[in-house]
PDB file of C-alpha atoms in Angstrom:
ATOM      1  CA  UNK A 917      80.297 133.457-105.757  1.00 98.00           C
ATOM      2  CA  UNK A 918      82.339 133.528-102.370  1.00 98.00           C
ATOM      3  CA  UNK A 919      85.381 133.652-104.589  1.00 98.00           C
ATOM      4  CA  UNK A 920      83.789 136.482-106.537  1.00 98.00           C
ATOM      5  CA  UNK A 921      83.074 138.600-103.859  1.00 98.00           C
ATOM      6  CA  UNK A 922      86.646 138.223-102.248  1.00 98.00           C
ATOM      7  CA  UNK A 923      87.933 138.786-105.645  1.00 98.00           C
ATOM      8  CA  UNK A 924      85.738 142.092-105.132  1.00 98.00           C
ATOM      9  CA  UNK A 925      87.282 143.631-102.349  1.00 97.00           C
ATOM     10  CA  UNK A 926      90.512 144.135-103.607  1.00 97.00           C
ATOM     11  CA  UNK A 927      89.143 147.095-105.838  1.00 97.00           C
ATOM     12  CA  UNK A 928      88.213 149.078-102.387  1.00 97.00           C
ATOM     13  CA  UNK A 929      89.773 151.993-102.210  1.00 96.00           C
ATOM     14  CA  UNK A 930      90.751 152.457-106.360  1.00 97.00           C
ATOM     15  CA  UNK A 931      86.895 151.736-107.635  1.00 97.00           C
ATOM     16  CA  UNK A 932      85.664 154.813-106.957  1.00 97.00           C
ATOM     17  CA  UNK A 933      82.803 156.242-108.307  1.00 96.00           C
ATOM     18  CA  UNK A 934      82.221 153.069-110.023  1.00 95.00           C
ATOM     19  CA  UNK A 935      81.565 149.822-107.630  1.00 97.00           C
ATOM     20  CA  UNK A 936      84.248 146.949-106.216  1.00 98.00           C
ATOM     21  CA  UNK A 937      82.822 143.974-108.125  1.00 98.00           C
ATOM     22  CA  UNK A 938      84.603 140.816-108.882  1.00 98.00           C
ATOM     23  CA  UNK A 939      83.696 137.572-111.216  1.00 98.00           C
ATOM     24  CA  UNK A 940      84.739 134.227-112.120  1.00 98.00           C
ATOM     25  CA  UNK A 941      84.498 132.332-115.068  1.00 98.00           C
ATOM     26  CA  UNK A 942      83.365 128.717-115.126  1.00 98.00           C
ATOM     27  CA  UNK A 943      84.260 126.434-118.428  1.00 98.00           C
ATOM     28  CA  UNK A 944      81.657 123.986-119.565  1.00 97.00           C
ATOM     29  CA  UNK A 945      83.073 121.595-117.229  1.00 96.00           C
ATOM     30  CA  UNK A 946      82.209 123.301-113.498  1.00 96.00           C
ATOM     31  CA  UNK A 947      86.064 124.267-113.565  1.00 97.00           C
ATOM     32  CA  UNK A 948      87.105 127.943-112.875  1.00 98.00           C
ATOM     33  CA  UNK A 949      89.069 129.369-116.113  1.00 98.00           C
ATOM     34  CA  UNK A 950      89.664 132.797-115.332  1.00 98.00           C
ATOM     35  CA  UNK A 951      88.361 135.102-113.006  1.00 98.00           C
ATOM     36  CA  UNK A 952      89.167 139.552-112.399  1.00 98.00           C
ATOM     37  CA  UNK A 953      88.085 142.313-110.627  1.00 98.00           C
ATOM     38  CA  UNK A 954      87.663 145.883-111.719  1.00 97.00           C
ATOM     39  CA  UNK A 955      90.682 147.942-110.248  1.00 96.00           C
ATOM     40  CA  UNK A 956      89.371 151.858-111.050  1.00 95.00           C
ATOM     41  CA  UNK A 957      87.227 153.647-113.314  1.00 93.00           C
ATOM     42  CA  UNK A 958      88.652 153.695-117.089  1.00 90.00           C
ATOM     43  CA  UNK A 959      90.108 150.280-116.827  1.00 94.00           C
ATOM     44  CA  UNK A 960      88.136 147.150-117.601  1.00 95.00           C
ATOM     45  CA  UNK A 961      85.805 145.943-115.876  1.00 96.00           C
ATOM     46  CA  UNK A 962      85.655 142.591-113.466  1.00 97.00           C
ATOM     47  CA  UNK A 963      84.047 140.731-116.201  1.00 98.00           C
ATOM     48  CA  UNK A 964      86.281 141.636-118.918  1.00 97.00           C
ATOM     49  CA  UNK A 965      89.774 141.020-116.788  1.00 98.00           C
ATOM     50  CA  UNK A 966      87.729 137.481-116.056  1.00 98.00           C
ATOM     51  CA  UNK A 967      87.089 136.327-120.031  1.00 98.00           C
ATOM     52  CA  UNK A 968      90.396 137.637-121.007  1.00 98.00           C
ATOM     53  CA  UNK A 969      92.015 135.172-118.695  1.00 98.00           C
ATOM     54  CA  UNK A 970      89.740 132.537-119.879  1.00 98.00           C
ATOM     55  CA  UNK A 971      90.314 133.305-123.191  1.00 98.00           C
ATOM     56  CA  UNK A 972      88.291 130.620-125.325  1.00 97.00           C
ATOM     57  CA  UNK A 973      88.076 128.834-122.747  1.00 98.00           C
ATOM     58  CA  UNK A 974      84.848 130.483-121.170  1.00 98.00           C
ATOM     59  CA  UNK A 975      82.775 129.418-124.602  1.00 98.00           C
ATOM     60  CA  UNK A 976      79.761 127.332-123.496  1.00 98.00           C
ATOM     61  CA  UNK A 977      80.627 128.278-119.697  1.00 98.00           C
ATOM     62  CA  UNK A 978      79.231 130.409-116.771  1.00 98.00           C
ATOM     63  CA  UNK A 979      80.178 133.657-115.398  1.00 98.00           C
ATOM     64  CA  UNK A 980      79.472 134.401-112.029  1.00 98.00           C
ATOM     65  CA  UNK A 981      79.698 137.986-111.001  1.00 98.00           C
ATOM     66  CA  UNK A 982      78.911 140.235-107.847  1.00 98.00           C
ATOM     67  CA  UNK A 983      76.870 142.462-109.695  1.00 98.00           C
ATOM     68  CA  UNK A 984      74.534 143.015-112.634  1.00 98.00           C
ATOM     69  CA  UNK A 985      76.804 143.090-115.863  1.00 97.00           C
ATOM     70  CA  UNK A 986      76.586 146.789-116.904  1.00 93.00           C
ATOM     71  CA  UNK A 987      74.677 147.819-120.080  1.00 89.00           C
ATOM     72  CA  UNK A 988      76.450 150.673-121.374  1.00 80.00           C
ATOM     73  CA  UNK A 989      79.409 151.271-123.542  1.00 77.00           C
ATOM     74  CA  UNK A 990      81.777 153.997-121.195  1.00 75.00           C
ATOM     75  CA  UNK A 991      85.321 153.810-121.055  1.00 74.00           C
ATOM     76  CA  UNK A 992      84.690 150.194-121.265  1.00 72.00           C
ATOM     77  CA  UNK A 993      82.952 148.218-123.476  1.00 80.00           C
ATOM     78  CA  UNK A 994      79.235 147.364-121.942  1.00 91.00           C
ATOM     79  CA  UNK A 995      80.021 143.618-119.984  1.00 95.00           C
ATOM     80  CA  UNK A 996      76.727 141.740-120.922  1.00 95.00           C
ATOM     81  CA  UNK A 997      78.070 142.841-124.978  1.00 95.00           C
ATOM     82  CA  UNK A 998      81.392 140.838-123.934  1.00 97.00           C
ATOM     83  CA  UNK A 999      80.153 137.837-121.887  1.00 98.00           C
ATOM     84  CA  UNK A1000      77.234 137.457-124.873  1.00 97.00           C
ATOM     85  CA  UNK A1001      80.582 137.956-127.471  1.00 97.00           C
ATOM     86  CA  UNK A1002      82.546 135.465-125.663  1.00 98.00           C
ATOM     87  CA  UNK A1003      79.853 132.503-125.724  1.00 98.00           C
ATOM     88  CA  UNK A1004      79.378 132.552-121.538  1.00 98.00           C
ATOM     89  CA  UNK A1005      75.500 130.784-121.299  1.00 98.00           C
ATOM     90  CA  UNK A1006      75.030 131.141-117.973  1.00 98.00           C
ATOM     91  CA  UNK A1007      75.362 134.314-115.582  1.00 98.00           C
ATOM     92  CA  UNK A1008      75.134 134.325-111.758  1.00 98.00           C
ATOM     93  CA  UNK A1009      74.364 137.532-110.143  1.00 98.00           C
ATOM     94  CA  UNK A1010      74.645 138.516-106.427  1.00 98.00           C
ATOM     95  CA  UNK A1011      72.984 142.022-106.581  1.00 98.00           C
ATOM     96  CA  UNK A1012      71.102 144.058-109.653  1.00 96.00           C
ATOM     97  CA  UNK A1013      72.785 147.431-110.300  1.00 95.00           C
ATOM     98  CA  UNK A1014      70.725 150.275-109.800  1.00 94.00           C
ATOM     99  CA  UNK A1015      72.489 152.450-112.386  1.00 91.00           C
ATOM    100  CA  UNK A1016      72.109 149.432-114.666  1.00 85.00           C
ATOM    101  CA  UNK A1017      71.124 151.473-118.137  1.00 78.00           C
ATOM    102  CA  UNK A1018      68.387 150.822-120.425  1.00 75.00           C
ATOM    103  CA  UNK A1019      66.046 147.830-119.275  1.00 82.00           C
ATOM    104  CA  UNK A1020      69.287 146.496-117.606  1.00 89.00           C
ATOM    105  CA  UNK A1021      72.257 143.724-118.245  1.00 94.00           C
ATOM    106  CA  UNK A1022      70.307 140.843-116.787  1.00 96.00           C
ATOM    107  CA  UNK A1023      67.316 141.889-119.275  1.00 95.00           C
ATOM    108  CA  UNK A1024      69.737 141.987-122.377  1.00 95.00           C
ATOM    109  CA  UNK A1025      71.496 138.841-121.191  1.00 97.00           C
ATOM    110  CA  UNK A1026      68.268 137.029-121.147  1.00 97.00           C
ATOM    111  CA  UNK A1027      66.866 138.515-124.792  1.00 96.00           C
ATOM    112  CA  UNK A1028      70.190 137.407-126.187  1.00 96.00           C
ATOM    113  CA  UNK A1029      69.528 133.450-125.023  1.00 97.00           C
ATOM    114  CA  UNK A1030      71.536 133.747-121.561  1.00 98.00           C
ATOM    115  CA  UNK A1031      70.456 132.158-118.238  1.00 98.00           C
ATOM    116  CA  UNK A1032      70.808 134.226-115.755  1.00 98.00           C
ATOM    117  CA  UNK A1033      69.955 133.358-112.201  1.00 98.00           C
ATOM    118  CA  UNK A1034      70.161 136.477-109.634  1.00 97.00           C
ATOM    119  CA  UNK A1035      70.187 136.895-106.055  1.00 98.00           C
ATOM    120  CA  UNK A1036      72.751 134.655-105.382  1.00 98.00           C
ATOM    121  CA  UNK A1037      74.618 135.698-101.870  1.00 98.00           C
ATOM    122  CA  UNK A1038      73.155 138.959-102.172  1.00 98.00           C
ATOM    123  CA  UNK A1039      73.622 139.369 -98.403  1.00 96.00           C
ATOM    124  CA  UNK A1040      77.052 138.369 -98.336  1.00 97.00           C
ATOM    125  CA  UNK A1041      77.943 140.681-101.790  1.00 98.00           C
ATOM    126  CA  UNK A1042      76.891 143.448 -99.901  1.00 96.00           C
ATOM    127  CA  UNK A1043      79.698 142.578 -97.478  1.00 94.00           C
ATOM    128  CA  UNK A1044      82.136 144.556-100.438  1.00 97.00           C
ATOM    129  CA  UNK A1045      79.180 146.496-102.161  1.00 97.00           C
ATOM    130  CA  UNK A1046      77.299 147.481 -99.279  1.00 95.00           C
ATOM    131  CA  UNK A1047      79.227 151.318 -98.841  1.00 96.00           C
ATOM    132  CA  UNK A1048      79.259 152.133-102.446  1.00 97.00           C
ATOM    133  CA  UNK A1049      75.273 150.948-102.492  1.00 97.00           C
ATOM    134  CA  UNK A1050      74.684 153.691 -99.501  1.00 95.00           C
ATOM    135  CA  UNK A1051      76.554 156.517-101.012  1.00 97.00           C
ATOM    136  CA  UNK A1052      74.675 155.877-104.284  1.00 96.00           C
ATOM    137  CA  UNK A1053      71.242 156.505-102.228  1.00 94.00           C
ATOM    138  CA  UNK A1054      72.366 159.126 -99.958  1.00 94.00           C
ATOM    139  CA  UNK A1055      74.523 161.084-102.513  1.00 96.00           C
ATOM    140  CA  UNK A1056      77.077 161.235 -99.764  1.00 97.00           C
ATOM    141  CA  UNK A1057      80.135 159.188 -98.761  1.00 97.00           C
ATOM    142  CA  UNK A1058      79.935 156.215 -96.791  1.00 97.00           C
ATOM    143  CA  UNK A1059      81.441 157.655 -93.564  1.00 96.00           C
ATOM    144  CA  UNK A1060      83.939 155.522 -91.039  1.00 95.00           C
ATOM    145  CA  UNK A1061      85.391 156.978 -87.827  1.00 92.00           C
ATOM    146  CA  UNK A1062      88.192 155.233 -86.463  1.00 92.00           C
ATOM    147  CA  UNK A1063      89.318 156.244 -82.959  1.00 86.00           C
ATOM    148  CA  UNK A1064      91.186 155.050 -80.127  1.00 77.00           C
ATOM    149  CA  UNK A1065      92.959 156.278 -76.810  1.00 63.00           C
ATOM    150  CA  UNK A1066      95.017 159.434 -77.302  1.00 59.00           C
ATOM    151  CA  UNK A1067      93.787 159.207 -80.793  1.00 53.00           C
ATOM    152  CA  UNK A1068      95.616 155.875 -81.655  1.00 61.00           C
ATOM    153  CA  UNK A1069      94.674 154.013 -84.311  1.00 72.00           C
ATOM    154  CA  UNK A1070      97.107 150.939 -84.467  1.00 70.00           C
ATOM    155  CA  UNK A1071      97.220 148.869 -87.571  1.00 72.00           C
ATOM    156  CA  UNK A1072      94.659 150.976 -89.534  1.00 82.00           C
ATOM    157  CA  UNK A1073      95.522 150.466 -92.918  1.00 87.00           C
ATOM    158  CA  UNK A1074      93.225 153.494 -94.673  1.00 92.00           C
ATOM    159  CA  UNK A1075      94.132 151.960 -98.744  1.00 93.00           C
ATOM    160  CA  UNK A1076      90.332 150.492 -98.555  1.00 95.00           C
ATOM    161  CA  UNK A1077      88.470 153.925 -98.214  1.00 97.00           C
ATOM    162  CA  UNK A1078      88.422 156.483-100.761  1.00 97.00           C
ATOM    163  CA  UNK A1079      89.535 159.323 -98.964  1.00 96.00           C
ATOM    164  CA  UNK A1080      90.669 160.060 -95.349  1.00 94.00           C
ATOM    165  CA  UNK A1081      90.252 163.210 -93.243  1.00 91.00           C
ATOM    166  CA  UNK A1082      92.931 163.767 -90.544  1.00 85.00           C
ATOM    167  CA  UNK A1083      92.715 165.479 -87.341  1.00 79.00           C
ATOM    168  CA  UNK A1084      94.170 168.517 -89.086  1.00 78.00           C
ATOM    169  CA  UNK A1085      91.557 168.994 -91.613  1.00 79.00           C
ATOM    170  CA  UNK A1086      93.108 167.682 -94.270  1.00 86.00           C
ATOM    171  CA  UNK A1087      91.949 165.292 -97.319  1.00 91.00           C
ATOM    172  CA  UNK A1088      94.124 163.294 -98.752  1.00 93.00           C
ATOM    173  CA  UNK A1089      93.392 159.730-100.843  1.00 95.00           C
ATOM    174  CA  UNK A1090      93.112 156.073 -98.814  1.00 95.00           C
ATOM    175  CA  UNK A1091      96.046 154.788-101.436  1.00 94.00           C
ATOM    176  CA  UNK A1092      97.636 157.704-102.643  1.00 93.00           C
ATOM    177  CA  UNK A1093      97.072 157.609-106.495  1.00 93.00           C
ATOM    178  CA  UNK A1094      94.682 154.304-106.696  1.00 95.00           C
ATOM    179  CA  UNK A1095      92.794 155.957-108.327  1.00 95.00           C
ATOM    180  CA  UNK A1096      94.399 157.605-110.846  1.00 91.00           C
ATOM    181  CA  UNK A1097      94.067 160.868-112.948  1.00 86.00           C
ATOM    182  CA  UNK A1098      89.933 161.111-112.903  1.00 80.00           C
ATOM    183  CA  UNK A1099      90.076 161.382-109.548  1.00 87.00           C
ATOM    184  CA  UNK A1100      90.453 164.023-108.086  1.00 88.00           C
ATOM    185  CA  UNK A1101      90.028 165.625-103.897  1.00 91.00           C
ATOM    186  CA  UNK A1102      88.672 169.185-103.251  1.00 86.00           C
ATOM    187  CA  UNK A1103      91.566 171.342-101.638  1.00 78.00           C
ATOM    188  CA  UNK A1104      88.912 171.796 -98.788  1.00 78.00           C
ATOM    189  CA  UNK A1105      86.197 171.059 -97.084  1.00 83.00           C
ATOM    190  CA  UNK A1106      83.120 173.960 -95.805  1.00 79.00           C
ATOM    191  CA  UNK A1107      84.006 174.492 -92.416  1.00 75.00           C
ATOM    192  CA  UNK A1108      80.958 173.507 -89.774  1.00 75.00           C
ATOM    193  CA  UNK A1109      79.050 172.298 -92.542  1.00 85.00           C
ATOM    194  CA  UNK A1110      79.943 168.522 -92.680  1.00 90.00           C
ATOM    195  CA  UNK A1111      76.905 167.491 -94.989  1.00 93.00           C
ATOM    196  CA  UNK A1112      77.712 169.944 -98.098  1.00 93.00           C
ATOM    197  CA  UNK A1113      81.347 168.881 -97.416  1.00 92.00           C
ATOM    198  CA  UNK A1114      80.312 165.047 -98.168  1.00 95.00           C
ATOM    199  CA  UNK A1115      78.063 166.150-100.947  1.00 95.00           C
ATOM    200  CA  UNK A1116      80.842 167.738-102.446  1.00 94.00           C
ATOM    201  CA  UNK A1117      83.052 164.697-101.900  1.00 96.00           C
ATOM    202  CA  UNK A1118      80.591 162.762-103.800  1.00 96.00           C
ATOM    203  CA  UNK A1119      80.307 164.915-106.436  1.00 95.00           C
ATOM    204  CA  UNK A1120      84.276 164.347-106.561  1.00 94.00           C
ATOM    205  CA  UNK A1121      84.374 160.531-106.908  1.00 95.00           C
ATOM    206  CA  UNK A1122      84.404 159.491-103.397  1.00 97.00           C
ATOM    207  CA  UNK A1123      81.988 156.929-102.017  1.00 97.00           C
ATOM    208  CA  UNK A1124      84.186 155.555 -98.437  1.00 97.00           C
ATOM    209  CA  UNK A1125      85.468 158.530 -96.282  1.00 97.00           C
ATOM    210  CA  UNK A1126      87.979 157.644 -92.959  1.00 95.00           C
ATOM    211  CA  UNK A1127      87.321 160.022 -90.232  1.00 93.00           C
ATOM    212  CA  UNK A1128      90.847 159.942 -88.515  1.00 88.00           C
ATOM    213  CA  UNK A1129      91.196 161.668 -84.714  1.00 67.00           C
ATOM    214  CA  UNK A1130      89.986 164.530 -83.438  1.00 67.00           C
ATOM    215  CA  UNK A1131      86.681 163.763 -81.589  1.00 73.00           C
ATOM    216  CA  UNK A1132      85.128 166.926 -81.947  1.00 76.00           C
ATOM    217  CA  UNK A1133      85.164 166.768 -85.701  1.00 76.00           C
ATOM    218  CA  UNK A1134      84.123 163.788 -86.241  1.00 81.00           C
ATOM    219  CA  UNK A1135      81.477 164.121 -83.657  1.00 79.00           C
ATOM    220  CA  UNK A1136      79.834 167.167 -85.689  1.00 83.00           C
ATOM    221  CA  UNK A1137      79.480 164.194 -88.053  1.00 87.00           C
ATOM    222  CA  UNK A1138      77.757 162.353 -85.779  1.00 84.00           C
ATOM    223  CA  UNK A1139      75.698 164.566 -84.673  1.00 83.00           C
ATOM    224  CA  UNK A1140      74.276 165.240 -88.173  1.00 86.00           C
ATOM    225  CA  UNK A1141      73.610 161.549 -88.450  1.00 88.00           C
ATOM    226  CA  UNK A1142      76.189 161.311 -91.131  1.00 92.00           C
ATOM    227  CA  UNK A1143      78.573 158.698 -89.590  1.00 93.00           C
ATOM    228  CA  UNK A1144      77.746 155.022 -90.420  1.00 94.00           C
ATOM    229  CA  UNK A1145      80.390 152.719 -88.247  1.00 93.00           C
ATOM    230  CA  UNK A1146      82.612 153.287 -85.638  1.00 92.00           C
ATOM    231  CA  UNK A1147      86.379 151.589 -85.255  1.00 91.00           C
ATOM    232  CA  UNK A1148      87.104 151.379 -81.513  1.00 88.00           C
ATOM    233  CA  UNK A1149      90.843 150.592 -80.163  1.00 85.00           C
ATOM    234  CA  UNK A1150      90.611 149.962 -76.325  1.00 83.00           C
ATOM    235  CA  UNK A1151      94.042 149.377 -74.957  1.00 79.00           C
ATOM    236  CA  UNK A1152      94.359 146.208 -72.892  1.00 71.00           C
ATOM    237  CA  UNK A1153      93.465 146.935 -69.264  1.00 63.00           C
ATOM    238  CA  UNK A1154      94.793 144.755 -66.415  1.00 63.00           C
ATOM    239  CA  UNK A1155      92.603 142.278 -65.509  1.00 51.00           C
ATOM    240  CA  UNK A1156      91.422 143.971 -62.729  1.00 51.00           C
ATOM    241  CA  UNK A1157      92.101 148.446 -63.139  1.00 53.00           C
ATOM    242  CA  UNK A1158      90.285 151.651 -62.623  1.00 55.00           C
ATOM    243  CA  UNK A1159      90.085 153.938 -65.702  1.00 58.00           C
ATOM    244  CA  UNK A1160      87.479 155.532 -68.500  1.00 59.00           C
ATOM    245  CA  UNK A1161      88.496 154.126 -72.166  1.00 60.00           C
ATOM    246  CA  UNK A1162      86.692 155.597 -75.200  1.00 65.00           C
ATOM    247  CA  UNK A1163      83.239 153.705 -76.230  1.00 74.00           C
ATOM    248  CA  UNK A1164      81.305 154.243 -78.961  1.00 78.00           C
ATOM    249  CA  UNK A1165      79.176 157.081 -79.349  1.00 76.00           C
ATOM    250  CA  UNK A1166      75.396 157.132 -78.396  1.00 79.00           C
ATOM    251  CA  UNK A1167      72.897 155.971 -81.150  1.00 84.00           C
ATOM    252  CA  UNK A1168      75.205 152.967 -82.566  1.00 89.00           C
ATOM    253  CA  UNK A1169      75.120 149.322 -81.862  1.00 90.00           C
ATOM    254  CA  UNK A1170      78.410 147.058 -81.206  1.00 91.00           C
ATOM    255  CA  UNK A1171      78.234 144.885 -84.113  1.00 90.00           C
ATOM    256  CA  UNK A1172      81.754 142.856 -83.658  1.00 91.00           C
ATOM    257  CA  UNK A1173      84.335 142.622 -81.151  1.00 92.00           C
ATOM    258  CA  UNK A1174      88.221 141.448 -81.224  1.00 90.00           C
ATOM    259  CA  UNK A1175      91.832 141.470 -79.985  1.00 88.00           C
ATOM    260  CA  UNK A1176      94.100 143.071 -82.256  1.00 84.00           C
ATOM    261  CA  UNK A1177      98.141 142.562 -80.200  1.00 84.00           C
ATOM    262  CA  UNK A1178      97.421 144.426 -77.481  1.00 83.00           C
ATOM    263  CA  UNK A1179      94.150 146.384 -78.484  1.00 85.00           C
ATOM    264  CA  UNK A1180      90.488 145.564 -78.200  1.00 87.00           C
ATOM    265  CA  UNK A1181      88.910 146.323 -81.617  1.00 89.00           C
ATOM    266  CA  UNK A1182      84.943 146.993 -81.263  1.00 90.00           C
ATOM    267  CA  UNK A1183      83.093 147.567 -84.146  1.00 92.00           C
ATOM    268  CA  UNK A1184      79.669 149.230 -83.936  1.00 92.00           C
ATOM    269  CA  UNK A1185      76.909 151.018 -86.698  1.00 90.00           C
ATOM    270  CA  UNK A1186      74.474 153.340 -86.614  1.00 87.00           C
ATOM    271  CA  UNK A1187      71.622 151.665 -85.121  1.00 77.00           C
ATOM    272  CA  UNK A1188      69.250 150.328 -88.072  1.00 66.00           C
ATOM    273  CA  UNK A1189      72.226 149.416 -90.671  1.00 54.00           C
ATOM    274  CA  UNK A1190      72.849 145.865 -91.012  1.00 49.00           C
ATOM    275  CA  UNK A1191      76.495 144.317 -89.244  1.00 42.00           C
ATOM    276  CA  UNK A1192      79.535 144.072 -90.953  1.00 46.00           C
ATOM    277  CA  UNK A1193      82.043 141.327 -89.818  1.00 41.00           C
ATOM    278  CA  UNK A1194      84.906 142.274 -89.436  1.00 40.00           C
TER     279      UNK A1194
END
């Protein structure tokens, strides 16, 4: 499952509306025979990039996937109709899917003769799901603000988040193209109204947002209670200085801390989420 969920992550950033999940397919023997992740929305999913690496090799075998195998036919064929098609006898979930169709994939799986055991590292799946889980129930974006001294952000790479809002206003994609031709960014956001700006994001595709420099922006997010982690950069003091470095806002909780060259990183959430690692 560990592998799973790494294998998970690398769809952040492209997924978009649908969620990063990864899987790994087990032969008969305990050995791993092919394993996938979905990239973005009108490709296949993780669990079909998985069996078509395992190719008849996943008969008999297990499939162990981040999330509940979908149960609808979209732009790609419904994943419990492929891993039942493909002789898999055993699924391992980490988390149900909420917009699982129907009485759900684990429910189908299970009619069809499949063992399914779920719950498996559910905490740590939500490592990679845990954003795209959020938006679903807020019907905004998951929001980051990364900050720093003079509005430095060293080392950020922004191709994980969906979309990223720059000090100037603009909106402009985390990996330019990732996602492809379905996705696409208002010209605009409402000004002074940050929450119908992230409901319209939402309604656009985008579940991660990147708040990028000014302060007073991102602080009208704030103050609407619609930013969910802070990024911190602290430049390296002497070991013994006068001076005022940025902090994280009031009403958030430091939830990891560490050197980055010559940066302190500090990570902190809205008080009540659960800690990321970084």
């Amino acid at each position: 499952m560990r592998r799973a969920i790494a294998l998970s992550a690398m769809g952040l950033g492209t997924t978009s509306p649908n969620p990063p999940v990864g899987c790994v397919i087990l032969g008969p023997d305990g050995r791993v025979t092919g394993e996938g992740f979905h990239r973005r929305k009108g490709e296949a999913h993780a669990e079909g990039n998985a069996l078509a690496a395992a190719g008849t090799a996943a008969r008999g075998g297990t499939a162990v996937v981040t999330l509940e195998p979908c149960n609808h036919v979209g732009r790609a064929p419904a994943c419990r109709a492929l891993l039942i098609e493909a002789g898999i006898t055993r699924v391992v979930v980490a988390l149900i899917d909420p917009t699982s169709r129907g009485e759900g994939g684990v429910a189908e799986l299970r009619r069809a003769g499949v063992d399914v055991e779920v719950g498996v590292l559910a905490d740590e799946a939500e490592l990679v799901l845990g954003p795209w889980l959020t938006a679903l129930q807020r019907g905004m974006p998951f929001v980051t603000w990364a900050y720093g001294d003079d509005r430095e952000v060293p080392g950020l790479d922004s191709r994980g988040y969906d979309a990223v809002l720059g000090p100037d206003g603009q909106l402009r994609e985390g990996a330019p193209g990732g996602h492809g031709d379905a996705f696409a960014l208002p010209d605009e956001l409402p000004q002074g109204e940050p929450g119908e700006g992230l409901q319209n994001l939402y309604a656009a595709g985008v579940r991660s947002l990147l708040l990028l420099g000014s302060r007073e922006l991102a602080e009208s997010y704030a103050a609407g209670g619609l930013v969910d982690e802070v990024l911190v950069w602290l430049p390296g003091p002497e070991a013994s200085s006068q001076g005022e470095e940025p902090t994280p806002p009031a009403g958030f909780r430091v939830t990891a801390v560490r050197r980055v060259g010559d940066y302190v990183l500090l990570r902190a959430q809205r008080q009540g989420g659960e800690p990321i690692p970084l």
